[in-house]
Amino acid sequence: MYFTCVLTRAKLACRYYAACINAHDTCTLVFSYSALFTSIQHTIVCHITYNMRWSFIARTKICNCIKNVPAGMSSNGKSSLGTHGQRVSTGDDNTDLTVFENQLTILHEQLVTVMIENQELNSKLREYDDEKSMQRLRLEIDIERKRYRELEDKYSSLVTKSARDHHIQRTRAGSGCESNSRKTLEVAEDATKVAEKEEKESTVQRRHKFLPGAMDRTWNRMLLFVYETMDDFTEELPEGTEEEQSDGDPLTVKTLKENINRFGSALKPYISTIKGVNNLLAWKSPSYTILVFMIYMYTVWKGWLLPVVVVLLLVRLFITYLQHHGFKLNFNYFDPGRESEKPEENLGISDKFNLVLQVARKVQNGLKGAADSLEKIKSLLTWRHPATRQLFSGLMFVFIMTCFVPSTYLLTIGGLMFGVKLFIVNYFYNKYPRLQQKYDSALKTWKSLPTDEQYQQECMKTELNKYVFVETKGELEDCGSEVITNQDRQFCELFTLPPAESPLSGWKGGRRCALINKEKTFASRLKNGKIYLTKSFICFERKTSPSPKNIVIPLADIVKFQKCKPYSFLPGNGMALEIVVFGNKTFIFGGILNRDEAYDHIMETGLENMLPWATGEPLIIDQDDPSVSSSTTLRKRNSGSQKFRNFSLASEYKDSD
């Protein structure tokens, strides 16, 4: 655009000076054309260099070029003045000038077009930096080069044609004015026809170049397919597609109700199918169940089970096709039975609230059952239960059988056994529950598989049993027949202790105290709670619900036990007990009423179990020496002890508050 604007200004200047030099004839303008074109180029340079003074310099150069041509001279050296010494004004001066200007304008526009196309090609080259697109880029570059060469050839042909027209105009300018104007028009028309003919020929040639034969088109399509496939394996997203990360639609009652209704209507056919299968296996229609059972056993025996299933699916799709085209057909493989339609009632606010609670309860129980099933499968596959050994042995037996027996025989036998179990054995189990509880080993195994919570409790019991004394273990069977109070049962469930480890007499309900941590500030160093004493443990209850903030201190882990006074400014001998456990962890329980009585009771329990911190014997930690008595050593610990969610062992407790 900038170049076109400069050329337009130069043409306006040419028109201005052509009108001012009416004293010269047409031949003079023809001879000055070359100099005029050179002056226009200089005008462009001057305009770029001196933006504010282009007009003055351009006009000066044009005048100098025109002055260099001798005034009043024609092509044959004769003067163009009349008999009376005056110039003869011709009417075709403006016509010639217009033709030359049009040709010059066409040349300039084509040059600008070439420059613009060159810029577009350069911008496209910058976009093809990917190595996977190099072949396609080279092909496009070759095509653009051919187009650029054609444009250059066209431009050069136009320049040659304009020069030829100028030569013809120069040679025929000496004839009469009328004949000169007619010939000029004829030459212009001929030049136009020649240009159109050359353009048509170039178009035909270009079509022949860019429209290859069948083999070339096939090859180009193959290359294009390869390039597109390579582009598909890039991590960049296609143009015009953006990943939208949003939380979805906002929560509204109307949308929630619509989605619930949609889900219910979409789930209804599947629920009906499940009900139909249950009715079939429950022998609701004995004749239909016997027919299905016989067909199943026969197809499995003949090995036609898969083809029969495919045929049944095709028949079902054909029926849905007929229903889609307006045929009223009611056909189902499994009859779900009649559904009782409940009349719509206008429910009040309390009824709606109760309905919401019922739905929430069903969802809660359904999620609980699904989570329990998934956790049981996890336990079966992670060797948490002895049933995993049975599963491993069964799979090993099947693998060995597949190595010696053809798979078709195994599938036939398995299919027949599955049919008998599904249609006959389950029928008797469902009809006679006692028979199922006695002989259904699969159900027993499934019920015995632990969930994550049950497995955690088993691990905690196993870990705590390492700290229970032998005398206490012998009393577990006796405690099973005794009646345990609800308070003791809640205590044992809170700390996952056996029933024999219920609080001793005088410790029922615990003793109020505060766990003191001197390393923290005064406001956060006190932790209120209750302390309990059992036959093998000292338990600190900080929360009434299972929490790692509750502490279990095994008596076998205690290294030092004494009375203490945490703050010297307090009167008296203090009301605190200091317990040091294995690992040099210290626990100070202050504010205990009847501190001396509690101290004596704990010491008596330690003496009964012959613990070193109570008897005063030296503590020996080495457990590998068989000559050392078990009463003078610490209990053997599990080096890979794990953290529990219900409580924290004394050696693993961390005060994070």
XYZ file of C-alpha atoms in Angstrom:
657
model
C 0.000 0.000 0.000
C 2.829 2.361 0.790
C 4.483 1.688 -2.575
C 1.183 2.205 -4.463
C 0.607 5.537 -2.706
C 4.054 6.761 -3.735
C 3.473 5.752 -7.384
C 0.093 7.490 -7.409
C 1.673 10.718 -6.228
C 4.356 10.394 -8.909
C 1.685 9.953 -11.628
C -0.156 13.032 -10.425
C 3.066 14.993 -10.715
C 3.558 13.659 -14.258
C 0.081 14.802 -15.242
C 0.714 18.210 -13.776
C 3.916 18.786 -15.752
C 2.517 17.256 -18.941
C -0.255 19.820 -18.880
C 2.239 22.600 -18.289
C 4.464 21.732 -21.290
C 1.904 22.047 -24.072
C 4.690 23.618 -26.184
C 6.115 20.108 -26.821
C 4.598 17.467 -29.098
C 3.802 13.774 -28.583
C 7.190 12.541 -29.840
C 8.905 14.554 -27.177
C 6.864 12.742 -24.501
C 7.667 9.391 -26.089
C 11.415 10.085 -26.035
C 11.204 11.247 -22.410
C 9.350 8.115 -21.178
C 12.487 6.267 -20.082
C 13.846 9.291 -18.296
C 10.439 9.828 -16.688
C 10.352 6.268 -15.341
C 13.852 6.726 -13.899
C 12.777 9.972 -12.304
C 9.784 8.232 -10.705
C 12.096 5.702 -9.120
C 14.248 8.500 -7.787
C 11.098 10.164 -6.532
C 10.277 7.045 -4.477
C 13.760 7.014 -2.966
C 13.542 10.704 -2.203
C 10.130 10.231 -0.603
C 11.433 7.514 1.694
C 14.552 9.484 2.621
C 12.969 12.915 2.934
C 9.372 12.430 3.882
C 8.475 16.118 4.017
C 10.266 17.319 0.836
C 9.396 14.633 -1.740
C 7.250 16.885 -3.906
C 9.918 19.523 -4.463
C 12.680 17.032 -5.379
C 10.392 14.968 -7.629
C 9.250 18.005 -9.539
C 12.862 19.176 -9.951
C 13.961 15.813 -11.370
C 11.013 15.616 -13.770
C 11.726 19.118 -15.049
C 15.379 18.274 -15.572
C 14.447 15.145 -17.491
C 12.033 17.032 -19.704
C 14.503 19.881 -20.302
C 17.080 17.393 -21.566
C 14.799 16.661 -24.539
C 15.126 19.289 -27.355
C 11.932 21.196 -27.705
C 10.026 21.051 -30.941
C 11.957 18.071 -32.402
C 10.246 15.065 -33.894
C 11.575 11.592 -34.595
C 12.793 12.501 -38.087
C 14.700 15.596 -36.904
C 12.145 18.067 -38.245
C 10.391 20.788 -36.347
C 6.775 20.395 -35.446
C 6.074 24.120 -35.730
C 3.571 25.434 -38.192
C 4.147 27.719 -41.078
C 3.653 30.801 -38.926
C 6.236 29.701 -36.328
C 3.624 28.401 -33.870
C 3.218 24.908 -32.499
C 0.548 22.628 -33.971
C -1.570 21.225 -31.143
C -2.702 17.650 -31.741
C -5.772 16.071 -30.154
C -4.166 12.718 -29.491
C -1.653 13.944 -26.895
C -3.956 13.203 -24.030
C -4.878 9.826 -25.566
C -1.265 8.682 -25.813
C -0.536 9.888 -22.355
C -3.523 7.992 -20.976
C -2.435 4.756 -22.699
C 1.070 5.057 -21.288
C -0.217 5.799 -17.833
C -2.564 2.807 -17.921
C 0.244 0.512 -18.964
C 2.492 1.929 -16.278
C -0.244 1.465 -13.685
C -0.752 -2.171 -14.718
C 2.971 -2.839 -14.401
C 3.116 -1.222 -10.987
C 0.093 -3.137 -9.716
C 1.569 -6.414 -10.877
C 4.846 -5.573 -9.175
C 3.027 -4.781 -5.937
C 1.074 -8.036 -6.235
C 4.312 -9.971 -6.623
C 5.782 -8.269 -3.579
C 2.682 -8.997 -1.491
C 2.716 -12.660 -2.534
C 6.388 -12.822 -1.663
C 5.626 -11.482 1.814
C 2.819 -14.034 2.279
C 5.194 -16.836 1.298
C 7.766 -15.625 3.808
C 5.143 -15.553 6.567
C 4.029 -19.088 5.701
C 7.612 -20.352 5.789
C 7.926 -19.208 9.406
C 4.921 -21.308 10.407
C 6.385 -24.605 9.120
C 9.061 -25.218 11.763
C 8.002 -28.719 12.623
C 10.340 -31.418 11.299
C 7.427 -33.750 10.574
C 6.060 -31.308 7.943
C 9.301 -30.820 5.980
C 8.240 -32.878 2.966
C 4.924 -31.105 2.591
C 6.677 -27.771 3.092
C 9.106 -28.511 0.271
C 6.252 -29.430 -2.031
C 4.433 -26.199 -1.286
C 7.643 -24.220 -1.762
C 8.144 -25.740 -5.223
C 4.592 -24.837 -6.199
C 4.986 -21.270 -4.986
C 8.308 -20.966 -6.806
C 6.637 -21.997 -10.046
C 3.927 -19.428 -9.515
C 6.503 -16.766 -8.740
C 8.451 -17.604 -11.912
C 5.297 -17.407 -13.981
C 4.525 -14.009 -12.524
C 8.051 -12.833 -13.321
C 7.747 -14.115 -16.888
C 4.412 -12.378 -17.240
C 5.862 -9.170 -15.881
C 8.854 -9.336 -18.258
C 6.544 -10.065 -21.204
C 4.437 -7.064 -20.342
C 7.519 -4.874 -20.103
C 8.734 -6.138 -23.491
C 5.341 -5.574 -25.016
C 5.191 -2.021 -23.671
C 8.659 -1.301 -25.070
C 7.579 -2.683 -28.439
C 4.482 -0.517 -28.378
C 6.626 2.495 -27.639
C 8.889 1.674 -30.562
C 5.923 1.330 -32.896
C 4.493 4.565 -31.599
C 7.830 6.290 -32.117
C 8.258 5.103 -35.722
C 4.732 6.014 -36.768
C 4.499 9.355 -35.006
C 5.596 11.341 -38.124
C 2.430 10.617 -40.106
C -0.734 12.674 -39.956
C -2.585 13.391 -36.759
C -5.706 11.404 -37.622
C -3.844 8.374 -38.888
C -1.506 8.584 -35.906
C -4.345 8.453 -33.412
C -6.071 5.574 -35.256
C -2.868 3.553 -35.427
C -2.201 4.194 -31.781
C -5.602 2.799 -30.871
C -5.092 -0.211 -33.139
C -1.714 -0.918 -31.558
C -3.244 -0.691 -28.085
C -6.018 -3.116 -29.069
C -3.482 -5.537 -30.563
C -1.394 -5.370 -27.404
C -4.457 -6.098 -25.303
C -5.374 -9.116 -27.437
C -1.808 -10.441 -27.276
C -1.804 -10.084 -23.479
C -5.119 -11.942 -23.178
C -3.854 -14.711 -25.456
C -0.650 -15.119 -23.445
C -2.631 -15.183 -20.229
C -4.866 -17.970 -21.582
C -1.836 -19.974 -22.698
C -0.170 -19.578 -19.303
C -3.398 -20.681 -17.605
C -3.558 -23.830 -19.761
C 0.084 -24.588 -19.052
C -0.447 -24.103 -15.343
C -3.400 -26.493 -15.395
C -1.299 -29.106 -17.128
C 1.406 -28.641 -14.517
C -0.806 -28.776 -11.435
C -3.319 -31.379 -12.629
C -1.252 -34.571 -12.873
C -2.399 -37.914 -14.066
C -4.110 -40.709 -12.123
C -0.874 -42.130 -10.692
C 0.334 -38.734 -9.581
C -3.007 -37.925 -7.976
C -2.950 -41.254 -6.145
C 0.586 -40.602 -4.950
C -0.343 -37.110 -3.770
C -3.323 -38.471 -1.852
C -1.126 -41.072 -0.209
C 1.380 -38.411 0.825
C -1.409 -36.204 2.141
C -2.806 -39.114 4.161
C 0.642 -39.809 5.634
C 1.090 -36.136 6.556
C -2.319 -35.941 8.197
C -1.644 -39.153 10.132
C 1.658 -37.743 11.361
C -0.112 -34.564 12.444
C -2.677 -36.627 14.393
C 0.114 -38.018 16.599
C 1.141 -34.579 17.824
C 0.184 -33.295 21.279
C -1.079 -29.982 19.947
C -4.822 -29.462 19.754
C -6.458 -28.732 16.396
C -7.180 -25.145 15.571
C -10.458 -23.878 16.929
C -10.683 -26.448 19.733
C -9.834 -25.522 23.300
C -10.060 -27.553 26.452
C -12.683 -26.068 28.703
C -12.158 -26.866 32.357
C -15.339 -26.053 34.189
C -17.340 -27.461 37.070
C -20.399 -27.934 34.907
C -23.815 -26.435 35.420
C -24.637 -24.772 38.729
C -26.702 -26.701 41.283
C -30.418 -26.056 40.910
C -33.420 -27.983 42.208
C -35.075 -28.074 38.794
C -32.019 -29.473 37.015
C -31.451 -32.019 39.790
C -35.040 -33.240 39.552
C -34.862 -33.506 35.764
C -31.607 -35.481 35.908
C -33.029 -37.848 38.539
C -36.092 -38.492 36.376
C -33.928 -39.035 33.297
C -31.680 -41.447 35.174
C -34.678 -43.367 36.503
C -36.320 -43.674 33.095
C -33.047 -44.734 31.446
C -32.305 -47.278 34.196
C -35.782 -48.780 34.160
C -35.198 -51.286 31.267
C -32.058 -52.647 32.911
C -33.801 -53.029 36.260
C -36.660 -54.832 34.528
C -34.163 -57.204 32.878
C -32.509 -57.962 36.226
C -35.897 -58.624 37.802
C -36.789 -60.937 34.917
C -33.560 -62.913 35.368
C -34.214 -63.223 39.111
C -37.751 -64.428 38.447
C -36.396 -66.946 35.946
C -33.846 -68.334 38.416
C -36.445 -68.329 41.220
C -38.704 -70.611 39.132
C -41.616 -68.178 39.129
C -42.688 -69.832 35.875
C -41.496 -73.452 36.123
C -42.280 -74.351 32.504
C -40.327 -71.382 31.119
C -37.403 -71.980 33.499
C -37.192 -75.666 32.519
C -37.244 -74.709 28.830
C -34.424 -72.190 29.273
C -32.420 -74.653 31.372
C -32.717 -77.419 28.757
C -31.776 -75.048 25.910
C -28.780 -73.795 27.888
C -27.482 -77.256 28.757
C -27.937 -78.515 25.187
C -26.184 -75.538 23.587
C -23.288 -75.828 26.055
C -22.985 -79.568 25.368
C -22.949 -78.998 21.608
C -20.750 -75.918 21.819
C -23.392 -73.622 20.355
C -23.740 -71.218 23.277
C -22.064 -68.259 21.588
C -23.986 -68.562 18.288
C -27.271 -68.839 20.205
C -26.488 -65.706 22.216
C -25.661 -63.806 19.012
C -28.907 -64.973 17.370
C -30.915 -63.850 20.401
C -29.293 -60.411 20.205
C -30.093 -60.164 16.490
C -33.727 -61.093 17.123
C -33.963 -58.484 19.848
C -32.511 -55.803 17.569
C -34.941 -56.782 14.809
C -37.872 -56.418 17.215
C -36.683 -52.972 18.289
C -36.346 -52.077 14.588
C -40.002 -52.989 14.018
C -41.036 -51.039 17.109
C -39.093 -48.055 15.837
C -41.088 -48.132 12.572
C -44.466 -48.144 14.292
C -45.237 -51.826 14.898
C -46.742 -52.453 18.323
C -44.856 -55.478 19.621
C -44.449 -56.411 23.271
C -41.818 -59.138 23.528
C -39.234 -59.753 26.280
C -36.993 -62.712 26.957
C -37.422 -62.216 30.710
C -40.754 -61.291 32.271
C -40.187 -58.752 35.086
C -43.719 -59.223 36.371
C -46.364 -56.652 36.956
C -45.346 -53.354 38.397
C -47.698 -51.688 40.812
C -48.250 -48.103 39.804
C -48.483 -45.845 42.794
C -50.959 -42.987 42.463
C -49.515 -39.533 42.696
C -50.285 -37.885 45.985
C -49.856 -34.339 47.115
C -47.187 -34.656 49.765
C -46.690 -32.150 52.497
C -43.419 -30.640 53.625
C -42.825 -33.295 56.314
C -43.595 -36.131 53.870
C -41.187 -34.688 51.331
C -38.522 -34.376 54.008
C -39.031 -38.008 55.060
C -38.870 -39.057 51.417
C -35.543 -37.263 51.031
C -34.253 -39.003 54.152
C -35.302 -42.386 52.796
C -33.571 -41.744 49.483
C -30.441 -40.565 51.293
C -30.512 -43.661 53.509
C -30.806 -45.925 50.475
C -27.924 -44.158 48.784
C -25.839 -44.413 51.932
C -26.503 -48.119 52.366
C -25.959 -48.786 48.672
C -22.601 -47.025 48.697
C -21.647 -48.885 51.873
C -22.469 -52.241 50.268
C -20.545 -51.371 47.112
C -17.530 -50.202 49.118
C -17.593 -53.358 51.261
C -17.692 -55.548 48.147
C -14.754 -53.749 46.552
C -12.722 -53.908 49.761
C -13.450 -57.624 50.113
C -12.248 -58.255 46.583
C -9.139 -56.258 47.462
C -8.582 -58.441 50.526
C -8.995 -61.579 48.415
C -6.388 -60.429 45.902
C -3.851 -59.068 48.428
C -3.438 -62.199 50.602
C -5.244 -60.749 53.614
C -7.347 -63.893 54.037
C -6.644 -67.645 53.810
C -9.144 -67.849 50.952
C -6.455 -66.389 48.704
C -4.497 -69.624 49.059
C -7.529 -71.610 47.958
C -7.980 -69.296 44.976
C -4.310 -69.649 44.059
C -4.487 -73.437 44.341
C -7.627 -73.561 42.188
C -6.076 -71.395 39.485
C -2.937 -73.520 39.533
C -5.055 -76.664 39.108
C -6.926 -75.095 36.174
C -3.635 -74.107 34.565
C -2.302 -77.638 34.835
C -5.527 -79.040 33.400
C -5.354 -76.672 30.405
C -1.889 -78.022 29.619
C -3.197 -81.592 29.207
C -6.931 -81.279 28.418
C -8.312 -79.375 25.407
C -9.899 -76.061 26.275
C -13.196 -76.988 24.602
C -13.706 -79.861 27.047
C -12.888 -77.642 29.999
C -15.299 -74.945 28.811
C -18.033 -77.530 28.309
C -17.558 -78.981 31.778
C -17.410 -75.522 33.338
C -20.536 -74.399 31.499
C -22.504 -77.462 32.608
C -21.433 -77.018 36.227
C -22.326 -73.340 36.095
C -25.795 -74.148 34.731
C -26.479 -76.680 37.475
C -25.283 -74.246 40.121
C -27.304 -71.360 38.672
C -30.608 -73.089 38.010
C -30.784 -75.904 40.589
C -28.368 -75.421 43.495
C -29.175 -71.739 43.998
C -32.897 -72.553 43.907
C -32.551 -74.924 46.849
C -30.271 -72.513 48.695
C -32.768 -69.666 48.322
C -35.688 -71.844 49.330
C -33.940 -73.448 52.322
C -31.679 -70.885 54.101
C -30.370 -73.394 56.666
C -29.091 -75.578 53.868
C -27.283 -72.577 52.419
C -25.650 -71.637 55.717
C -24.414 -75.187 56.152
C -23.126 -76.088 52.681
C -22.606 -72.860 50.712
C -18.831 -72.507 51.056
C -18.649 -69.611 48.587
C -21.029 -67.530 50.696
C -19.096 -68.373 53.851
C -15.837 -67.333 52.261
C -17.338 -64.097 50.981
C -18.693 -63.169 54.398
C -15.385 -63.964 56.081
C -13.412 -61.667 53.782
C -12.478 -58.521 55.777
C -13.040 -54.959 54.739
C -10.316 -52.359 55.232
C -11.692 -51.361 58.622
C -11.960 -54.956 59.805
C -8.466 -55.725 58.560
C -7.163 -52.658 60.408
C -8.789 -53.837 63.618
C -7.318 -57.313 63.192
C -3.875 -55.816 62.704
C -4.316 -53.651 65.811
C -5.418 -56.645 67.882
C -2.464 -58.656 66.628
C -0.086 -55.825 67.492
C -1.566 -55.308 70.957
C -1.552 -59.039 71.731
C 2.252 -58.856 71.685
C 2.084 -56.710 74.813
C -0.567 -58.773 76.639
C 0.884 -60.928 79.399
C 0.522 -64.692 79.319
C -1.708 -64.760 82.379
C -4.114 -62.359 80.732
C -4.266 -64.436 77.554
C -5.286 -67.442 79.605
C -8.175 -65.503 81.053
C -9.649 -64.576 77.683
C -11.733 -67.747 77.525
C -13.069 -67.154 81.027
C -14.038 -63.569 80.155
C -16.010 -64.789 77.190
C -18.598 -66.354 79.517
C -18.722 -63.387 81.914
C -21.031 -60.480 81.378
C -19.239 -57.269 80.366
C -20.856 -53.929 81.022
C -21.579 -51.497 78.223
C -19.020 -49.072 79.619
C -16.257 -51.679 79.513
C -17.361 -52.792 76.037
C -17.152 -49.221 74.763
C -13.702 -48.881 76.313
C -12.449 -52.071 74.612
C -13.896 -50.975 71.249
C -12.322 -47.534 71.575
C -8.795 -48.886 72.153
C -9.315 -52.201 70.256
C -8.480 -54.264 73.324
C -9.664 -57.790 74.157
C -12.462 -58.110 76.745
C -9.976 -59.312 79.363
C -8.219 -55.933 79.198
C -11.123 -53.998 80.663
C -10.272 -51.351 83.330
C -9.370 -52.679 86.779
C -11.431 -51.969 89.873
C -10.954 -48.398 90.975
C -10.345 -47.317 87.370
C -13.854 -47.812 86.011
C -14.754 -44.630 84.147
C -11.135 -43.461 84.318
C -9.420 -40.759 86.370
C -9.392 -37.126 85.327
C -5.957 -35.793 84.420
C -4.060 -33.601 81.971
C -1.199 -34.587 79.668
C 1.554 -31.991 80.110
C 4.043 -31.113 77.383
C 6.709 -28.757 78.722
C 8.141 -28.086 75.278
C 5.112 -26.003 74.258
C 3.631 -22.777 75.519
C 1.533 -22.734 78.668
C -1.726 -22.347 76.749
C -1.148 -25.394 74.518
C 0.829 -27.684 76.816
C -2.183 -29.091 78.690
C -4.313 -31.837 77.094
C -7.290 -32.837 79.244
C -8.553 -36.384 79.314
C -8.920 -39.577 81.353
C -6.382 -42.230 82.300
C -7.211 -45.933 82.600
C -5.299 -48.928 83.977
C -5.736 -52.493 82.713
C -3.751 -55.644 83.358
C -1.289 -54.873 80.538
C -1.813 -51.236 79.482
C -2.190 -47.651 80.642
C -4.632 -45.871 78.335
C -5.165 -42.125 78.000
C -8.521 -41.142 76.527
C -8.407 -37.677 75.038
C -11.381 -38.098 72.699
C -14.420 -40.321 73.085
C -14.200 -41.357 69.419
C -11.391 -43.344 67.760
C -8.528 -40.945 67.108
C -4.702 -41.036 66.972
C -4.782 -38.523 69.842
C -5.702 -41.358 72.216
C -2.611 -43.049 73.684
C -1.985 -46.688 74.677
C 1.079 -47.267 76.871
C 2.014 -50.966 77.249
C 3.316 -51.725 80.730
C 6.093 -53.775 79.122
C 7.384 -50.663 77.316
C 7.794 -48.578 80.472
C 11.397 -47.887 81.389
C 10.869 -45.538 84.336
C 7.849 -44.709 86.507
C 7.828 -42.162 89.327
C 5.992 -39.322 91.020
C 6.849 -35.812 89.887
C 6.070 -32.143 90.376
C 6.039 -30.438 86.936
C 6.051 -26.878 88.311
C 8.107 -25.931 91.343
C 5.922 -22.962 92.256
C 2.961 -25.245 93.014
C 2.412 -26.088 96.695
C 2.762 -29.584 98.076
C 4.481 -32.598 96.556
C 2.615 -32.373 93.284
C -0.187 -34.342 91.654
C 1.585 -35.733 88.590
C 2.992 -39.064 87.423
C 5.951 -39.331 85.049
C 6.221 -42.296 82.677
C 9.292 -42.865 80.475
C 8.847 -45.455 77.724
C 11.175 -47.141 75.311
C 12.818 -44.531 73.040
C 13.208 -41.999 75.902
C 9.732 -40.574 75.422
C 8.331 -38.976 78.531
C 4.658 -38.605 79.435
C 3.615 -36.442 82.383
C 0.047 -36.831 83.624
C -0.823 -34.032 86.049
C -3.823 -33.034 88.087
C -4.611 -36.609 89.236
C -6.740 -36.801 92.352
C -5.401 -39.300 94.905
C -2.129 -39.405 93.024
C -0.420 -41.648 95.622
C -3.202 -44.232 95.466
C -2.979 -44.340 91.667
C 0.807 -44.665 91.903
C 0.600 -47.594 94.305
C -1.992 -49.358 92.193
C 0.167 -49.090 89.031
C 3.229 -50.309 90.933
C 1.293 -53.336 92.237
C 0.268 -54.237 88.703
C 3.908 -53.997 87.605
C 5.038 -56.211 90.499
C 2.443 -58.830 89.620
C 3.874 -59.019 86.112
C 7.502 -58.869 87.403
C 8.384 -55.801 85.359
C 11.873 -54.274 85.886
C 10.640 -50.705 86.531
C 8.476 -52.018 89.409
C 10.853 -54.598 90.926
C 13.923 -52.378 90.655
C 15.944 -54.924 88.678
C 18.300 -53.641 85.972
C 16.720 -53.353 82.551
C 18.194 -55.558 79.810
C 17.108 -54.727 76.285
C 19.004 -57.509 74.529
C 16.366 -60.066 73.555
C 18.518 -62.453 71.530
C 20.244 -63.886 74.598
C 18.278 -67.013 75.631
C 19.854 -67.083 79.118
C 18.128 -63.863 80.113
C 14.828 -64.252 81.895
C 11.768 -62.872 80.139
C 10.728 -61.027 83.300
C 13.785 -58.769 83.180
C 13.622 -57.816 79.515
C 11.381 -55.684 77.370
C 8.767 -57.353 75.276
C 9.753 -58.115 71.726
C 8.346 -55.490 69.372
C 7.460 -55.584 65.789
C 10.149 -53.603 63.997
C 7.699 -52.786 61.212
C 4.941 -51.508 63.530
C 2.311 -49.525 61.710
C 0.274 -46.488 62.634
C -3.326 -46.990 63.641
C -6.322 -44.769 63.205
C -8.051 -45.597 66.525
C -5.124 -44.761 68.822
C -1.367 -44.228 68.961
C 1.157 -46.383 70.749
C 3.356 -44.552 73.200
C 6.485 -45.080 71.104
C 4.787 -43.595 68.014
C 2.744 -40.765 69.540
C 3.387 -37.251 68.167
C 1.874 -34.174 69.751
C 0.855 -32.227 66.628
C -1.568 -29.821 68.349
